[in-house]
Coordinates of C-alpha atoms and ligand atoms in Angstrom, one line a residue:
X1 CA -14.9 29.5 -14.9
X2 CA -14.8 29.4 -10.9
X3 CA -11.5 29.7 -9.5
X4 CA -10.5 29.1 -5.9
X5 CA -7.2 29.7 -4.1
X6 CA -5.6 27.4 -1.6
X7 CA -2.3 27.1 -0.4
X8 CA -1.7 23.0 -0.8
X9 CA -4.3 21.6 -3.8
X10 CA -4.2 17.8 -2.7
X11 CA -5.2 15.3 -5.8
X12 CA -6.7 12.2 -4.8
X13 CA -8.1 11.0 -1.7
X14 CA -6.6 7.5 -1.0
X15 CA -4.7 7.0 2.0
X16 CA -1.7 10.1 0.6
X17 CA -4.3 12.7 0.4
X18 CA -6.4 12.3 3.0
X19 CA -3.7 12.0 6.1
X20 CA -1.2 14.5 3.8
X21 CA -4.6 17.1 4.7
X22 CA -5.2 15.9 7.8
X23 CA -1.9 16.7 8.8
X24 CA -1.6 20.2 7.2
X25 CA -5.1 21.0 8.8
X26 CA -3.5 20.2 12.4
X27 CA -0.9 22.7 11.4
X28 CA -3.2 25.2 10.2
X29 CA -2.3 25.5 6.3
X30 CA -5.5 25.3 3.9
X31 CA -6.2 22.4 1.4
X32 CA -8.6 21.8 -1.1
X33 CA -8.7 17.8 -1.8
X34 CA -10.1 17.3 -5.4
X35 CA -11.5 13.2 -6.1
X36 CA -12.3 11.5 -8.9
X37 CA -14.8 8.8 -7.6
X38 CA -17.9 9.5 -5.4
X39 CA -17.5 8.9 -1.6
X40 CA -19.2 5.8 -1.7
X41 CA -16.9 4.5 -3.8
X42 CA -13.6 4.8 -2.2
X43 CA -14.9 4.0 1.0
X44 CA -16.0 0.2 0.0
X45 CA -12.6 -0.2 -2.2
X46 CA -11.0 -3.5 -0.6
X47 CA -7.5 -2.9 -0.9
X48 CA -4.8 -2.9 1.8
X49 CA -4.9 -4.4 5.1
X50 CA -2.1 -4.3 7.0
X51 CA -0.5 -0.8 8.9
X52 CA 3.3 -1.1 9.9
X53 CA 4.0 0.0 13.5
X54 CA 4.9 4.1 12.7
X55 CA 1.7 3.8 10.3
X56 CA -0.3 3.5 13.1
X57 CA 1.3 5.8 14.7
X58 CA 0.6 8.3 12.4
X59 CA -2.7 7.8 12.5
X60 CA -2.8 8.3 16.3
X61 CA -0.7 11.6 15.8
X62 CA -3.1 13.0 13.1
X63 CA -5.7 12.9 15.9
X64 CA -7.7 10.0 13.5
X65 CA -6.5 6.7 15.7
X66 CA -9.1 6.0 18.1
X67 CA -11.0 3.4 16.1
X68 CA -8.2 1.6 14.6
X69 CA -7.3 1.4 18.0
X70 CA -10.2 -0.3 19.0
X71 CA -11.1 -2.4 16.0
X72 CA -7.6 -3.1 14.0
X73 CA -6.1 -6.0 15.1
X74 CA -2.5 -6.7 16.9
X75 CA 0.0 -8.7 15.4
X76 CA 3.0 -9.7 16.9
X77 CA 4.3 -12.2 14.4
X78 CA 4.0 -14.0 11.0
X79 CA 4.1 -17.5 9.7
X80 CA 6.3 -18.6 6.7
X81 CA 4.8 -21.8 5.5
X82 CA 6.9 -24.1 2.5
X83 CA 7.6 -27.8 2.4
X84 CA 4.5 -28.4 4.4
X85 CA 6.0 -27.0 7.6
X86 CA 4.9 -23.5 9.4
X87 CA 7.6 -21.3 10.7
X88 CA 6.9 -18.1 13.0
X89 CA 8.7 -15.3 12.7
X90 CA 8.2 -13.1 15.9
X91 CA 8.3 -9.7 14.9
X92 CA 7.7 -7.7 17.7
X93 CA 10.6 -9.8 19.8
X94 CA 13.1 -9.4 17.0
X95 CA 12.2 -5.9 16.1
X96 CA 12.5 -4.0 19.7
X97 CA 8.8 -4.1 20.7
X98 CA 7.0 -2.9 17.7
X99 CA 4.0 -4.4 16.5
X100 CA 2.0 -4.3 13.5
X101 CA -1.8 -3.7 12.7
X102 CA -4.4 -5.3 10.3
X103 CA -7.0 -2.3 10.0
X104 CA -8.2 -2.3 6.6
X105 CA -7.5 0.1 4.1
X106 CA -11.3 1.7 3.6
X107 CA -11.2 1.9 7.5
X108 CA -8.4 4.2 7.4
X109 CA -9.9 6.4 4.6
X110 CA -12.9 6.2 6.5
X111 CA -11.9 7.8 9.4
X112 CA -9.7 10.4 7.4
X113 CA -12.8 11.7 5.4
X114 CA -15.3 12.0 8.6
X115 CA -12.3 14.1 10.4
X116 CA -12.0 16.1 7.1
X117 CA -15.8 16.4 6.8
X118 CA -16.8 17.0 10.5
X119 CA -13.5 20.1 10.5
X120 CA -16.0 21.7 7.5
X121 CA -12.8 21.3 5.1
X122 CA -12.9 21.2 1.3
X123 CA -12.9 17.4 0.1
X124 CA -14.5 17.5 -3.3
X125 CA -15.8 14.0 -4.3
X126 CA -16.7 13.5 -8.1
X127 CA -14.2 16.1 -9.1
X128 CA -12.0 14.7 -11.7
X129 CA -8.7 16.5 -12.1
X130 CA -8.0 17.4 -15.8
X131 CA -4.6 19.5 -16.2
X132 CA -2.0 20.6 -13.8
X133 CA -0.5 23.5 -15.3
X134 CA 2.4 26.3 -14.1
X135 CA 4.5 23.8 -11.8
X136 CA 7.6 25.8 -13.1
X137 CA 5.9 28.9 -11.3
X138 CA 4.8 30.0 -7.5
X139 CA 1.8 29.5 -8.6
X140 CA 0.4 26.3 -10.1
X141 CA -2.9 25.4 -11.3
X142 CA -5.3 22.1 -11.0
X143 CA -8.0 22.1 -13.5
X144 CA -10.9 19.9 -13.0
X145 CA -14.4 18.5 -13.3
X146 CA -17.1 19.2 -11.1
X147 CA -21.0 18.5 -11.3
X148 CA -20.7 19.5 -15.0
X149 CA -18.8 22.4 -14.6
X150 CA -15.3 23.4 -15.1
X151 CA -12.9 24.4 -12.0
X152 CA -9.9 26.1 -11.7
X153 CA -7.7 25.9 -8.1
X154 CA -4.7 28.2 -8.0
X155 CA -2.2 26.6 -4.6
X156 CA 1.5 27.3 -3.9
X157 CA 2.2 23.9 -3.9
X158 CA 0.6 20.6 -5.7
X159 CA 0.2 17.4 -3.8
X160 CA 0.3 14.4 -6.3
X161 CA -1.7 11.9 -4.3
X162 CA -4.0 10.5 -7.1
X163 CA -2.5 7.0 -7.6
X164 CA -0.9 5.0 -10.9
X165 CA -3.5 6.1 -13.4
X166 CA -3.2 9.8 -12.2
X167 CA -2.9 13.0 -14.3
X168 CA 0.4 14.3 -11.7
X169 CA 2.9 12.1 -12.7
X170 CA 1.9 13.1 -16.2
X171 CA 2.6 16.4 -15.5
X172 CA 5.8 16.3 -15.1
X173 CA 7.9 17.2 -17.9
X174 CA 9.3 13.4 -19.8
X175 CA 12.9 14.9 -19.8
X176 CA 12.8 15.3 -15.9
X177 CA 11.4 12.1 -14.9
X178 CA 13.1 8.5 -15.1
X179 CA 11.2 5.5 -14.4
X180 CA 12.1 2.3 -13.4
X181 CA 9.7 -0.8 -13.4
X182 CA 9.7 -4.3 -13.2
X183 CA 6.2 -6.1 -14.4
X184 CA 6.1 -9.8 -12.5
X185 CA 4.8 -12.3 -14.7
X186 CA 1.8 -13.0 -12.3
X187 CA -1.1 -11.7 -10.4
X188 CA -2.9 -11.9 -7.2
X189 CA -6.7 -13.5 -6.9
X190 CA -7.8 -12.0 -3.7
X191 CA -11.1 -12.6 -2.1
X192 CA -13.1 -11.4 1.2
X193 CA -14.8 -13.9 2.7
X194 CA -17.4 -14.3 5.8
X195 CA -15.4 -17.1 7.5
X196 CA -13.5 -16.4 10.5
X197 CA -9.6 -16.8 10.2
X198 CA -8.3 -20.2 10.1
X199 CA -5.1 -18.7 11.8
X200 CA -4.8 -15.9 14.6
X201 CA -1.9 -14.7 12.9
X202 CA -1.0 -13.8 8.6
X203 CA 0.3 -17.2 6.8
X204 CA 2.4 -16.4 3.6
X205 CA 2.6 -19.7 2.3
X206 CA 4.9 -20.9 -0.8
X207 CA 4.0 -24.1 -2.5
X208 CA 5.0 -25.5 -5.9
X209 CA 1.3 -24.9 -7.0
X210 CA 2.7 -21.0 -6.5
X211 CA 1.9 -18.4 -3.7
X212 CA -0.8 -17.9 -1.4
X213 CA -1.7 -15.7 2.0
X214 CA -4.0 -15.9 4.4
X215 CA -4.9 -12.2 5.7
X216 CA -7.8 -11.3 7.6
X217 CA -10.3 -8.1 8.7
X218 CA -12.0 -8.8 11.5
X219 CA -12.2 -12.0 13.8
X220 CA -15.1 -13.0 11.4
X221 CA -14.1 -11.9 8.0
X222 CA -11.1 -13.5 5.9
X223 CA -8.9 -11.8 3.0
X224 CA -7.2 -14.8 1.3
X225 CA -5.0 -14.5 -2.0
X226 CA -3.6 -16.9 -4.5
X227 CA -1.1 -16.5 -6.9
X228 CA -2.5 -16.6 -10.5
X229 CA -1.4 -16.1 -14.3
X230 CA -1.7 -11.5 -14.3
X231 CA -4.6 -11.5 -17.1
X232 CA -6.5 -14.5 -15.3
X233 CA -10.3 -15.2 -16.2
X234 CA -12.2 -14.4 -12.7
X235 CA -15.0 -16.5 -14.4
X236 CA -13.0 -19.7 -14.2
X237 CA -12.8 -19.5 -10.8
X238 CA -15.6 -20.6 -9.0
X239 CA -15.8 -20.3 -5.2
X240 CA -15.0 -23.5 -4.4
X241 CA -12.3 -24.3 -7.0
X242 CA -10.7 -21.0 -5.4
X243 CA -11.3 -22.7 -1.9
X244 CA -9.9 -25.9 -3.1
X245 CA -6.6 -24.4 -4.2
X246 CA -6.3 -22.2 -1.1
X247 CA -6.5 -25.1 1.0
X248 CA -3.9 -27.0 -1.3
X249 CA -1.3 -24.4 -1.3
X250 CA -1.4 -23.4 2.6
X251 CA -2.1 -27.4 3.8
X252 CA 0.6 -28.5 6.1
X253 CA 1.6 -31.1 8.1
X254 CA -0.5 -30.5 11.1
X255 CA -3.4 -31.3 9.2
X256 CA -4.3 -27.2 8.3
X257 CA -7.7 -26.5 7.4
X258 CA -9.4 -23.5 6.5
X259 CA -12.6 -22.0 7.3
X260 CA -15.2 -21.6 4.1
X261 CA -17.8 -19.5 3.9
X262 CA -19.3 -16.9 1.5
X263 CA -16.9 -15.2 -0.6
X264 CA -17.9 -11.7 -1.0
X265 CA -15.6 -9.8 -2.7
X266 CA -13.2 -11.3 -5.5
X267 CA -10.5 -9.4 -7.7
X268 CA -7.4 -10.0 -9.7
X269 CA -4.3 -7.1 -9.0
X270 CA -0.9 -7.6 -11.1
X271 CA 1.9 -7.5 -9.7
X272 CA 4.4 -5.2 -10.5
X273 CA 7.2 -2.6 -9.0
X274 CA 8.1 1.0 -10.3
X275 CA 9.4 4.1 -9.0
X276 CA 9.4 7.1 -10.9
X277 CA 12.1 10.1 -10.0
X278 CA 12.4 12.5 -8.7
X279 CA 9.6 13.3 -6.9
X280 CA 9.5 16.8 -7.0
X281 CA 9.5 19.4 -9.7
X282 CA 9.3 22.6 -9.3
X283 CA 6.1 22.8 -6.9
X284 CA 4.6 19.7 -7.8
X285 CA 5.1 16.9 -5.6
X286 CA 4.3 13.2 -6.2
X287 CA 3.4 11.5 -3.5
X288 CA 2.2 7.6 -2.7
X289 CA 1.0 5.5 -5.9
X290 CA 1.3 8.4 -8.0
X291 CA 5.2 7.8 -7.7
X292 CA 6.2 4.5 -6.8
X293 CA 4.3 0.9 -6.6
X294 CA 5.2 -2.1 -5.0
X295 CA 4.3 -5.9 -5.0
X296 CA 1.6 -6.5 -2.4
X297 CA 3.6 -9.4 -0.6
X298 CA 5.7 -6.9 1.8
X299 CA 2.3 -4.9 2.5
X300 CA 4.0 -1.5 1.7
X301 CA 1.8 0.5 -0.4
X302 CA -0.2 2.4 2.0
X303 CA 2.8 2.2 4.5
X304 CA 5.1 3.8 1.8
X305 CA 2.1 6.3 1.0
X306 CA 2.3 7.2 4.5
X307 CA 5.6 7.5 4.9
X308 CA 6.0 10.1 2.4
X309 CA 3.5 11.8 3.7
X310 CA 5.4 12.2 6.9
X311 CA 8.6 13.6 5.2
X312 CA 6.2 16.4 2.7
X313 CA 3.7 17.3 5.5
X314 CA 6.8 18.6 7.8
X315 CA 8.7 20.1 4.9
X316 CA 5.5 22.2 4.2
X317 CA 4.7 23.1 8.0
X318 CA 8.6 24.3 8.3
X319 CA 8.2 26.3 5.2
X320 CA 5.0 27.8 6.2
X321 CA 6.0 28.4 10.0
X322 CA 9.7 29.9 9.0
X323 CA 9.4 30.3 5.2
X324 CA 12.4 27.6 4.7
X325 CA 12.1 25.4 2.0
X326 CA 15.0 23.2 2.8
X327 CA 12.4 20.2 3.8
X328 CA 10.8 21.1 0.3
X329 CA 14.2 21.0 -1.6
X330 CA 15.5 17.2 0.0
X331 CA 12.1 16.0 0.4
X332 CA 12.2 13.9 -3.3
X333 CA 15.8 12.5 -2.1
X334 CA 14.7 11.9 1.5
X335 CA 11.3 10.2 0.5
X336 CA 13.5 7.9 -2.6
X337 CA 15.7 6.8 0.1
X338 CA 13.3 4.6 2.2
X339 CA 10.9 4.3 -0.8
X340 CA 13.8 2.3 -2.8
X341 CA 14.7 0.1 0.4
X342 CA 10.9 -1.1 0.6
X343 CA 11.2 -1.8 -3.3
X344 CA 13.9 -4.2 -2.6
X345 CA 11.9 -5.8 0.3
X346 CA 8.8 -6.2 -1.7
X347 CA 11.1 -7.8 -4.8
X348 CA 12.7 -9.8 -2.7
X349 CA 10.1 -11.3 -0.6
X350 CA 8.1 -11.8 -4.0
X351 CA 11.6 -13.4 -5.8
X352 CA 11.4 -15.7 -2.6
X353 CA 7.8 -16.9 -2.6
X354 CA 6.4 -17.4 -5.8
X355 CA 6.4 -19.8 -8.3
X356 CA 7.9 -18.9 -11.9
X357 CA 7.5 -20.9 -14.9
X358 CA 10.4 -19.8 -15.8
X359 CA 12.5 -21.4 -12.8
X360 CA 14.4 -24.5 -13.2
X361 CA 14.2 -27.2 -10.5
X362 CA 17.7 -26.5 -9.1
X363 CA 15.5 -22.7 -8.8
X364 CA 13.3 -23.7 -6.6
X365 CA 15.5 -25.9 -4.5
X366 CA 17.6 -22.3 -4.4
X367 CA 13.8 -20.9 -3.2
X368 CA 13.9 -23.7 -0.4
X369 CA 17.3 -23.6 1.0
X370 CA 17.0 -19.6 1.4
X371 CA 13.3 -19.8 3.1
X372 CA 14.8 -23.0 5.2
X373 CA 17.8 -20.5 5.8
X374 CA 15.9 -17.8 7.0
X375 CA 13.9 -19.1 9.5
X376 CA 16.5 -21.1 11.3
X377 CA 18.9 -18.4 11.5
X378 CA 18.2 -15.4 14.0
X379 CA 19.9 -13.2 11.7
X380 CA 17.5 -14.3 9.1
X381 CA 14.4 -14.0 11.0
X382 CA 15.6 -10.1 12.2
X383 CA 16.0 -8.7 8.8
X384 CA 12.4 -10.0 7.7
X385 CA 10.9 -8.4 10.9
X386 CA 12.6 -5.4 10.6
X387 CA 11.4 -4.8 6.8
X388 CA 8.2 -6.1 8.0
X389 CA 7.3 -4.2 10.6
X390 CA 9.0 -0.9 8.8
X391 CA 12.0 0.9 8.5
X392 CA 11.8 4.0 10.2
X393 CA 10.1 7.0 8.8
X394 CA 13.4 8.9 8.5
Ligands
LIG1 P1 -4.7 5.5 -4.0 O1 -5.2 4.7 -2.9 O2 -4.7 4.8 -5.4 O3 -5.5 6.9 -4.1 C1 -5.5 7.7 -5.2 C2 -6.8 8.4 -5.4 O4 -6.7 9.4 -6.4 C3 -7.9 7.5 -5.7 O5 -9.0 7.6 -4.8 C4 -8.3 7.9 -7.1 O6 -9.7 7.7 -7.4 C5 -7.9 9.4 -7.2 N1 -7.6 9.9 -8.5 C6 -7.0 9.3 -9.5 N2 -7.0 10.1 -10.6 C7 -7.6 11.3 -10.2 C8 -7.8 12.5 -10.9 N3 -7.5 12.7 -12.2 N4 -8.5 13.5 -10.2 C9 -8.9 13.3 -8.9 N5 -8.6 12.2 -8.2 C10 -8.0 11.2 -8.9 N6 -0.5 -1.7 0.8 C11 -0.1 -2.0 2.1 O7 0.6 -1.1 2.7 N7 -0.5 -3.1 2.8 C12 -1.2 -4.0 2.2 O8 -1.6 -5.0 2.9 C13 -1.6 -3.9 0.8 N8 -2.4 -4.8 0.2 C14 -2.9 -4.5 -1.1 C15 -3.7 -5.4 -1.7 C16 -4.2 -5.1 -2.9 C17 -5.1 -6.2 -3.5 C18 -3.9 -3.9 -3.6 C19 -4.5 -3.6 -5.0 C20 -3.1 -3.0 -3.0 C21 -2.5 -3.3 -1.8 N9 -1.7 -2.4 -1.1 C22 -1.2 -2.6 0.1 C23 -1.3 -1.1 -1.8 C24 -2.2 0.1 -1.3 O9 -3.5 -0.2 -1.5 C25 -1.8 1.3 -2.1 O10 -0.4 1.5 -2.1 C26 -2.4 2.6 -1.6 O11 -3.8 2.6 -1.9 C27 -1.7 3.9 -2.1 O12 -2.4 5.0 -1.6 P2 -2.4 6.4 -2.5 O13 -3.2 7.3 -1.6 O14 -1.1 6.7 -2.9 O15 -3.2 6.0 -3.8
LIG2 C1 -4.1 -7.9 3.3 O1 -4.6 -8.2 4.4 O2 -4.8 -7.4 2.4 C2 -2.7 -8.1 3.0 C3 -1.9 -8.5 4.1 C4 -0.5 -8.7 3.9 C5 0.0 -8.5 2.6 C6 -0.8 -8.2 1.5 C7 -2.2 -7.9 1.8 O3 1.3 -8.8 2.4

């Protein structure tokens, strides 16, 4: 069976892997990224869209930021729409300058695999991991599937990047690791649709009907979601009953209207949050999906991906420039602290917005007062920007 060495084995390339390699490349250590799907494939998946303000920056320092630069677009703010009425929340004013970016997710994993490709380094695409194996040792092992053949890649370390349904949180041992999860009882329909944005800026709209959000790609393309019941039949949602009840949910009393137009891409994503700890045993690291999910109403997956990202990829170039693992040993601990405060935003913004059956009137009343709270009070306004635009890295 062919074996290869490397020093970091990366699994998965979603947003983790790819700008976890990027980052170790800059530095000089060696990577081998192993991926499931073909290239094709997770370059067209529509996921997230919207980059906090050290996200982008991240980007920009990998030496990957020049097209988000060009093409993503600035935001400086976000409405809050309930009762009919629109409230702006100015983020970058309340938040010390910082600003946030909608640059969709298969842009950024885009530009990660043509800097990975055009360097010459190993990204294997179709390459299906199958075991992870000697994490208690120096010297793990990631087995896996490629072109019919088995593969065997020997690193120091192993980068958990491949997602929820991945094989490295499975690897580590079930007496180690504690998980803690809460499943909502709804989903998100989300579509793409070629209609330009009905609003310049992101409209997170909570309505009796339940929760909706207007999002965008480009000044021509719309992402729109809707809540809806998690195990929703796509096929009872025509285009333009979908259109219909976007409209009704984010109507308001300035006569809102959207813009239709031909709905391209449609999808249903539960909603859910879990983290799993620690993050770290022995010289497997999980990093991203692989360890932690969040609702999508904060926008903090990829952000959170990212993030630990940042705290891994300097604990590795400290231990490979002065052979300290101190980064290594806090890096589960330093990750869980920022990864459990965007939890709670993510909860807490999706406690505040949505419908639940379950509520009682004198719930939703509770809903109202608290949205009506936050965005007349300054106080209010500051702690959603300052979630919203992201906590810093460290
Ligand atoms: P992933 O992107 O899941 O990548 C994991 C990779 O590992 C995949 O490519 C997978 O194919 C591969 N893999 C899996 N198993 C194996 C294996 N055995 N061997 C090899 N490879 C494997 N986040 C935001 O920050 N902002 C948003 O606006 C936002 N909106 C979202 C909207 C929707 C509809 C959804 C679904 C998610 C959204 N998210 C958002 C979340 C965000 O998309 C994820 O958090 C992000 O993709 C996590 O990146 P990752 O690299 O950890 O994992
Ligand atoms: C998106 O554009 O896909 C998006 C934006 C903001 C969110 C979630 C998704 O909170």
């Amino acid at each position: 069976m062919p074996a290869t060495r490397t020093q970091v084995g990366i699994v998965g390339a979603g947003p983790a892997g790819l700008l976890l390699g990027q980052v170790l490349a800059n530095a000089g250590i060696d990577s081998v990224v192993i991926e499931a799907q073909s290239r094709a494939y997770v370059e067209s998946r529509v996921r997230a869209g919207l980059m906090e303000h050290d996200a982008c920056q991240q980007m920009r320092d990998a030496g990957v930021g020049a097209r988000m630069d060009r093409e993503g677009l600035v935001h400086e703010g976000i409405i809050l729409r309930f009762g009919g009425t629109s409230h702006r929340i100015p983020l970058t004013e309340l938040s010390g300058g910082r600003q946030v970016r909608v640059y969709g997710q298969q842009e950024v994993v885009k530009d990660l695999i043509a800097a990975r490709l055009a360097a010459g380094l190993p990204l294997h695409f179709e390459a299906h991991g199958t075991s992870i194996t000697g994490i208690d040792t120096p010297r793990p092992v990631i087995a896996y599937r490629h072109q019919g053949q088995d593969h065997q890649l020997e690193c120091d370390i192993v980068a958990g990047c491949d997602g929820f349904h991945g094989i490295s949180r499975a690897a580590m041992p079930a007496d180690v690791l504690k998980v803690f999860e809460r499943v909502y009882p709804f989903g998100w329909l989300g579509i793409l649709a070629d209609a330009a944005p009905a609003s310049h800026e992101l409209i997170y709209a909570s309505h009796d009907h339940g929760f909706s959000l207007l999002s965008m790609r480009s000044p021509t393309v719309s992402r729109l979601y809707l809540q809806c019941a998690p195990d929703e039949d796509l096929s009872e949602w025509p285009d333009s009953r979908i259109w219909d009840e976007l409209e009704t949910r984010l109507a308001d009393d300035q006569g809102f209207r959207l813009t239709r137009g031909p709905i391209t891409q449609k999808g249903i994503t539960p909603l859910r949050s879990f983290v799993a700890e620690p993050l770290r045993h022995g010289t497997l690291f999980l990093l991203g999906d692989a360890a932690h999910i969040v609702p999508p109403t904060g926008a903090k997956g990829l952000n959170l991906a990212f993030a630990d990202v940042h705290v891994l990829g300097h604990a590795l170039i400290d231990r490979y420039r002065t052979g300290s693992n101190a980064g290594l040993d806090t890096y589960s601990a330093t990750a869980l602290r920022r990864v459990w405060k965007a939890e709670r935003f993510s909860w807490w913004l999706t406690t505040l917005m949505h419908r639940f059956d379950s509520h009682s009137p004198f719930e939703r009343r509770m809903q109202l007062a608290e949205l009506d709270y936050l965005t007349t009070s300054r106080a209010g306004m500051t702690t959603i920007a300052e979630n919203y635009v992201g906590l810093p890295l460290l």
